[in-house]
mmCIF file of C-alpha atoms in Angstrom:
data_model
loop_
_atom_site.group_PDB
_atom_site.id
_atom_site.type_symbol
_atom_site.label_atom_id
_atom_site.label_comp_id
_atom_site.label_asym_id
_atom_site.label_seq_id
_atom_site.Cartn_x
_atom_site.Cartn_y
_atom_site.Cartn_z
ATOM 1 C CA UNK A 814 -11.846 -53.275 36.202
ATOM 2 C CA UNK A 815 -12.051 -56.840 36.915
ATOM 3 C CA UNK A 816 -11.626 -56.132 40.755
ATOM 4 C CA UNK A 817 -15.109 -54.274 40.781
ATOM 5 C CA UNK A 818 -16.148 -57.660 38.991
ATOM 6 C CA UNK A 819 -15.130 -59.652 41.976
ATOM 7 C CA UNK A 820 -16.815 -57.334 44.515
ATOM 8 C CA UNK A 821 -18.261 -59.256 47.429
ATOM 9 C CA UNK A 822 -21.271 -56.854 46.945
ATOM 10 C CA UNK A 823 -24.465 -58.078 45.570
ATOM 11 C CA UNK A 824 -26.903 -56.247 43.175
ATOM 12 C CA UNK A 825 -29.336 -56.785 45.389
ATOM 13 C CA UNK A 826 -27.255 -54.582 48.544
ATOM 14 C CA UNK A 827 -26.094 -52.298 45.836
ATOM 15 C CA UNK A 828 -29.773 -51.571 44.957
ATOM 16 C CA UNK A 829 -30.775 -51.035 48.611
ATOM 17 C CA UNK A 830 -27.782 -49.163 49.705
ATOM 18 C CA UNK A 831 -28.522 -46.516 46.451
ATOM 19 C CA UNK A 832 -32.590 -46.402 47.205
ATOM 20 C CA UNK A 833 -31.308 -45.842 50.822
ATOM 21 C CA UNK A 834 -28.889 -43.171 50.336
ATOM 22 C CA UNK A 835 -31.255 -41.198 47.634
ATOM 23 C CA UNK A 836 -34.196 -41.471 49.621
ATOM 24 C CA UNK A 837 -32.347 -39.939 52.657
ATOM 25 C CA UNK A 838 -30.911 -37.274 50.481
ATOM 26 C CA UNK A 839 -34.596 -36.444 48.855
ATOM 27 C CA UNK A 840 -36.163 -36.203 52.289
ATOM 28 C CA UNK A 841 -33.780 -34.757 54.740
ATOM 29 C CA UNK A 842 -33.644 -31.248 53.359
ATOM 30 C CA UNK A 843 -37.819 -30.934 53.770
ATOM 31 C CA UNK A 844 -37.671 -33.154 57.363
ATOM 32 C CA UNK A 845 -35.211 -30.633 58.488
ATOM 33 C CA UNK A 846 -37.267 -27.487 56.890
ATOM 34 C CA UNK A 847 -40.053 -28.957 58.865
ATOM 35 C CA UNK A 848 -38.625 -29.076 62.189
ATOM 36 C CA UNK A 849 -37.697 -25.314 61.916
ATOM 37 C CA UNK A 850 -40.618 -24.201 61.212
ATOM 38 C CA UNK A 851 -42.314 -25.706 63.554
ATOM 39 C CA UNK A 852 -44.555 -23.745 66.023
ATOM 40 C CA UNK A 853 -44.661 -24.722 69.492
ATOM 41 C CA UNK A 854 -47.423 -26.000 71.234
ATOM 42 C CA UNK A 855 -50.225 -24.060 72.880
ATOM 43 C CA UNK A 856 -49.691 -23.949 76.774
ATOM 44 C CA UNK A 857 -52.336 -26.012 78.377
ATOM 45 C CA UNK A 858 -53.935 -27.849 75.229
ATOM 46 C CA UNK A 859 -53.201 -31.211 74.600
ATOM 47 C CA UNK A 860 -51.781 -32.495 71.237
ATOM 48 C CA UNK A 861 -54.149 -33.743 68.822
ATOM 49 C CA UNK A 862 -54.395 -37.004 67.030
ATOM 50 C CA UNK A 863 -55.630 -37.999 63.978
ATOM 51 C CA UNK A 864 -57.445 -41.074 63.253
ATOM 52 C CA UNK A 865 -57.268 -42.092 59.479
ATOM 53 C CA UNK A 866 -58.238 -45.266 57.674
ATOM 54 C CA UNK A 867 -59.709 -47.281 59.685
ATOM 55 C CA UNK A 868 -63.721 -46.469 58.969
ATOM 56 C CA UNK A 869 -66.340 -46.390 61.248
ATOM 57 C CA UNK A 870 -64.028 -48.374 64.480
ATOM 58 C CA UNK A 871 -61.799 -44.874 64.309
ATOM 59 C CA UNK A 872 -65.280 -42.211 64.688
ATOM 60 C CA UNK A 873 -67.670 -44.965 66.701
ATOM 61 C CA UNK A 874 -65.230 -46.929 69.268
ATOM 62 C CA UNK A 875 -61.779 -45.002 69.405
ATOM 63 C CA UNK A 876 -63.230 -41.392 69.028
ATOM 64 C CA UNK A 877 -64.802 -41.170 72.042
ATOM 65 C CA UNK A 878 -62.621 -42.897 74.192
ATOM 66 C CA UNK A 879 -59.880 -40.369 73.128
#
């Protein structure tokens, strides 16, 4: 017990290691669900883009250049 006392490991890489490993294991079931189900793309139509958040520069300057 008093070697896990004398770890070299900080709380502070303990607590990012754990948010790490339970975020990947939250989201990489529904990432990989996502990719299978996946439809491919229309021959001949390009992908679209959305533009989100940035107000009236996204629909009066970037919009139309697109």
């Amino acid at each position: 017990m008093a070697d896990l006392l004398d770890s070299a490991t900080s709380r502070r890489d303990f607590m990012c290691t754990l948010s790490l490993g339970a975020g990947a294991l939250l989201t990489g079931p529904a990432a990989l669900a996502g990719l299978a189900g996946r439809a491919p793309a229309a021959p001949g139509r390009p992908p679209g883009v959305a533009l989100m958040g940035l107000g009236s520069y996204s629909a009066g300057q970037l919009a139309p250049a697109l």
